[in-house]
Backbone as JSON, one array per atom type, in Angstrom:
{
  "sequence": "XXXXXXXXXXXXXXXXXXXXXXXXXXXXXXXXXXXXXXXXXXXXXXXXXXXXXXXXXXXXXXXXXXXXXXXXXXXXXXXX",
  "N": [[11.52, -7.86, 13.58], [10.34, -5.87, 15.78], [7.58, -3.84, 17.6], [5.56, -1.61, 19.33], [1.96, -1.67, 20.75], [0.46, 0.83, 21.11], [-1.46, 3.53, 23.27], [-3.58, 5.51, 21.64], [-6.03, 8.43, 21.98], [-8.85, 7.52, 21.9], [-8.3, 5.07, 20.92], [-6.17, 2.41, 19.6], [-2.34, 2.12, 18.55], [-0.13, 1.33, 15.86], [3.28, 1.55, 15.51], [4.94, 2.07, 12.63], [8.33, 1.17, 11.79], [10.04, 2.55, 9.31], [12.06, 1.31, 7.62], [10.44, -1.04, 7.7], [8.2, -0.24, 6.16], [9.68, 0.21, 4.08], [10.65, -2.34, 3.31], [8.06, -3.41, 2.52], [7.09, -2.65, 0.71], [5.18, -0.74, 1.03], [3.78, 2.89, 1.36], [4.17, 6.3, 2.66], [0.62, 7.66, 3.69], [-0.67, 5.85, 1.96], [-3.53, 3.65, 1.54], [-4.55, 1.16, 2.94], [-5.53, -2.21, 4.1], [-7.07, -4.52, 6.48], [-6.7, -6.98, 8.07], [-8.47, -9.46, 10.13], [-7.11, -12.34, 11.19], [-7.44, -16.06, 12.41], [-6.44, -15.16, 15.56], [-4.23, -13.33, 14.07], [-3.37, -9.67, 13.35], [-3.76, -8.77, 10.16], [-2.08, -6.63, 7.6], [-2.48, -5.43, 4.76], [-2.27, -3.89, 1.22], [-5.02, -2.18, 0.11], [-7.49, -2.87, -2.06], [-7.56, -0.79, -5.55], [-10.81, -0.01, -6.36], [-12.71, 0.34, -8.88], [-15.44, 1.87, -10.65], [-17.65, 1.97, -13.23], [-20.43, 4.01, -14.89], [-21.33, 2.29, -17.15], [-20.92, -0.16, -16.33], [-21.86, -0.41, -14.36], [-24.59, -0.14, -14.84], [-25.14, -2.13, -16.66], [-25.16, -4.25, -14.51], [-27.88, -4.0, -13.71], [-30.68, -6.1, -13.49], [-33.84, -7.56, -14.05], [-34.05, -9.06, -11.68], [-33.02, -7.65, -9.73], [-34.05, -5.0, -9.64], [-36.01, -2.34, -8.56], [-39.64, -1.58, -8.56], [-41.0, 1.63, -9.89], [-41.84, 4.25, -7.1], [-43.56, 5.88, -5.21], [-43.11, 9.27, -3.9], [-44.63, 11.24, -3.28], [-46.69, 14.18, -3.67], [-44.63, 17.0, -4.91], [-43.77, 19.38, -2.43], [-42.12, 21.38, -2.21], [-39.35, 23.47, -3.61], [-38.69, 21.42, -6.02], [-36.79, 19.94, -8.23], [-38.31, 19.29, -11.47]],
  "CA": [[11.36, -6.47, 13.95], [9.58, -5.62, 17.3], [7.04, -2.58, 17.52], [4.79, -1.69, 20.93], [0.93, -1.24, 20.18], [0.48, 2.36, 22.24], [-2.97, 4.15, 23.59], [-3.79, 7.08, 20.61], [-6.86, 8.89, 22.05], [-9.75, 6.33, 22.45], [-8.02, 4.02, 20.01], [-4.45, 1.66, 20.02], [-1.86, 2.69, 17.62], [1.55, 0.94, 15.94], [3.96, 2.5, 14.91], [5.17, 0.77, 11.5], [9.64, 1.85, 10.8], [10.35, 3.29, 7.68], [12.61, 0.04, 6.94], [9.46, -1.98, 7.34], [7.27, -0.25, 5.0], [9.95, 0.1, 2.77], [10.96, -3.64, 2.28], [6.49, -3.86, 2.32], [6.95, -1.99, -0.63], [4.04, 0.46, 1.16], [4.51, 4.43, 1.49], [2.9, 7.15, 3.58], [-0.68, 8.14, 3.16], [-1.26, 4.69, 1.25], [-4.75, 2.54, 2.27], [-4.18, -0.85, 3.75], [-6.83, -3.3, 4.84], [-6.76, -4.84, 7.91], [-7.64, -8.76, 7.85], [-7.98, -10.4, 11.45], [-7.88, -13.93, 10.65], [-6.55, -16.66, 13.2], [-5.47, -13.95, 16.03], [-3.67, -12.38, 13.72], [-4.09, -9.01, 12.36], [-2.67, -8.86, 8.92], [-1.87, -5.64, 6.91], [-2.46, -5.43, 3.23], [-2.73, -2.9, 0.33], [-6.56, -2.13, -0.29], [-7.66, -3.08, -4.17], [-8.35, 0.2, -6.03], [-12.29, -0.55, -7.0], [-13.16, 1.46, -9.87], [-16.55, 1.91, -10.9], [-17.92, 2.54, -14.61], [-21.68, 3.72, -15.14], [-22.05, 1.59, -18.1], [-20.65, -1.55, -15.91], [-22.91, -0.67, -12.83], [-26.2, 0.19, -15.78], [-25.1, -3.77, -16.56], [-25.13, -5.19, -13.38], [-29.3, -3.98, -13.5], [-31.46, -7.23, -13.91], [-35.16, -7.91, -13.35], [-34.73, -9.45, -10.45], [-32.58, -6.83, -8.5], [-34.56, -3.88, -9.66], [-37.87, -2.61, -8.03], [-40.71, -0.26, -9.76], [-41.06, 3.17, -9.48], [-41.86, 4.79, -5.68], [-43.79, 7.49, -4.97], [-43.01, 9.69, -2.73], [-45.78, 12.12, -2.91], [-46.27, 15.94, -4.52], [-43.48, 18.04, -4.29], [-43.96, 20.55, -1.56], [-41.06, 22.51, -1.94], [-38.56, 24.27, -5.16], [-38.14, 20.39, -6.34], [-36.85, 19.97, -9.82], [-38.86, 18.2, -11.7]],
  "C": [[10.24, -6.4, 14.99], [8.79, -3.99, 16.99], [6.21, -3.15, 18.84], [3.32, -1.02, 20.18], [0.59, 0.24, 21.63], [-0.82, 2.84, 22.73], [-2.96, 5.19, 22.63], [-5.27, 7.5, 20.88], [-7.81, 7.54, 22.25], [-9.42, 4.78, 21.68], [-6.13, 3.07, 20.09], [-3.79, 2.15, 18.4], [-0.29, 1.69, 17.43], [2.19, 2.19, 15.18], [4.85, 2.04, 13.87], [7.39, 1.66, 11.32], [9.17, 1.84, 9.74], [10.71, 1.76, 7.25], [11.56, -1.06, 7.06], [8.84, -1.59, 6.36], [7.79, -0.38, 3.91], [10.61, -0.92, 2.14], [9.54, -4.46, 2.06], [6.62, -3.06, 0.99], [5.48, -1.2, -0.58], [4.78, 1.75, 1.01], [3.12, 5.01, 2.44], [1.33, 7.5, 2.77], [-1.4, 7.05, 2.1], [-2.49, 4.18, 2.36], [-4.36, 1.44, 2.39], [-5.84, -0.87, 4.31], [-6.6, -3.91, 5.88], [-7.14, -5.7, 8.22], [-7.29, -9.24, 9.36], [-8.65, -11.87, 11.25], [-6.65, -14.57, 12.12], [-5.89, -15.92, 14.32], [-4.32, -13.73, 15.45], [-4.21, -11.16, 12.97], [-2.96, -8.78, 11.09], [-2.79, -7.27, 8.16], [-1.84, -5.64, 5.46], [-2.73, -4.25, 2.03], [-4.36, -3.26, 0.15], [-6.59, -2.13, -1.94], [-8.25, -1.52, -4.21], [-9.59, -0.32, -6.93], [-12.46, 0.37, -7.96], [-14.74, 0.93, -10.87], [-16.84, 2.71, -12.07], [-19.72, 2.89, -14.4], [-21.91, 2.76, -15.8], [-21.81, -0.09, -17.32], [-22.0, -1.37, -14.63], [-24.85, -0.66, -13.16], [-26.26, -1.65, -15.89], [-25.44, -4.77, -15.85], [-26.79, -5.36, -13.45], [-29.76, -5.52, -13.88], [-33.09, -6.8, -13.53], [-35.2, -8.57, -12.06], [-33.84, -8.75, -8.91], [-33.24, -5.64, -8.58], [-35.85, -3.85, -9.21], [-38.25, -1.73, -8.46], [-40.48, 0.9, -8.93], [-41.78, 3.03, -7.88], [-42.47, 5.56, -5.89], [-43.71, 8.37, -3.88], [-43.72, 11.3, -2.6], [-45.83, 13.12, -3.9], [-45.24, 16.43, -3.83], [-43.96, 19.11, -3.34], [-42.87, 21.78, -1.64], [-40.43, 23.27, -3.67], [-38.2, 22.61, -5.81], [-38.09, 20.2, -7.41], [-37.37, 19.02, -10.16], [-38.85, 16.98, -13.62]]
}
């Protein structure tokens, strides 16, 4: 399958058929990643990352955390 990369405003643009995305088993308005390895650029679904507090409270250690900051008196309505 052949496609032409086009000018879209300050940026280049393809234009993907339908019958490509839909034997990529993509759809519209999906995220893709965009890997340029080897002059090629490759197209891929993006991983959904999902983020827990109690996993990201975990990750804390002593040797990635740094002490309290101060960043002065409040001057303004700052809750405190």
């Amino acid at each position: 399958m052949e496609a032409v990369i086009r000018k879209w405003g300050n940026s280049a643009a393809l234009r993907l058929p339908s019958a490509a995305l839909k034997a990529a088993g993509y759809a519209l308005e999906q995220k893709v990643e965009l890997v340029v390895s080897r002059g090629r650029i490759v197209i891929q679904p993006s991983e959904n990352v999902s983020y827990s507090l109690d996993n990201l409270l975990a990750g804390i250690t002593s040797g990635n955390s740094h002490s309290e900051f101060s960043f002065g008196k409040p001057v303004g309505k700052e809750a405190l």
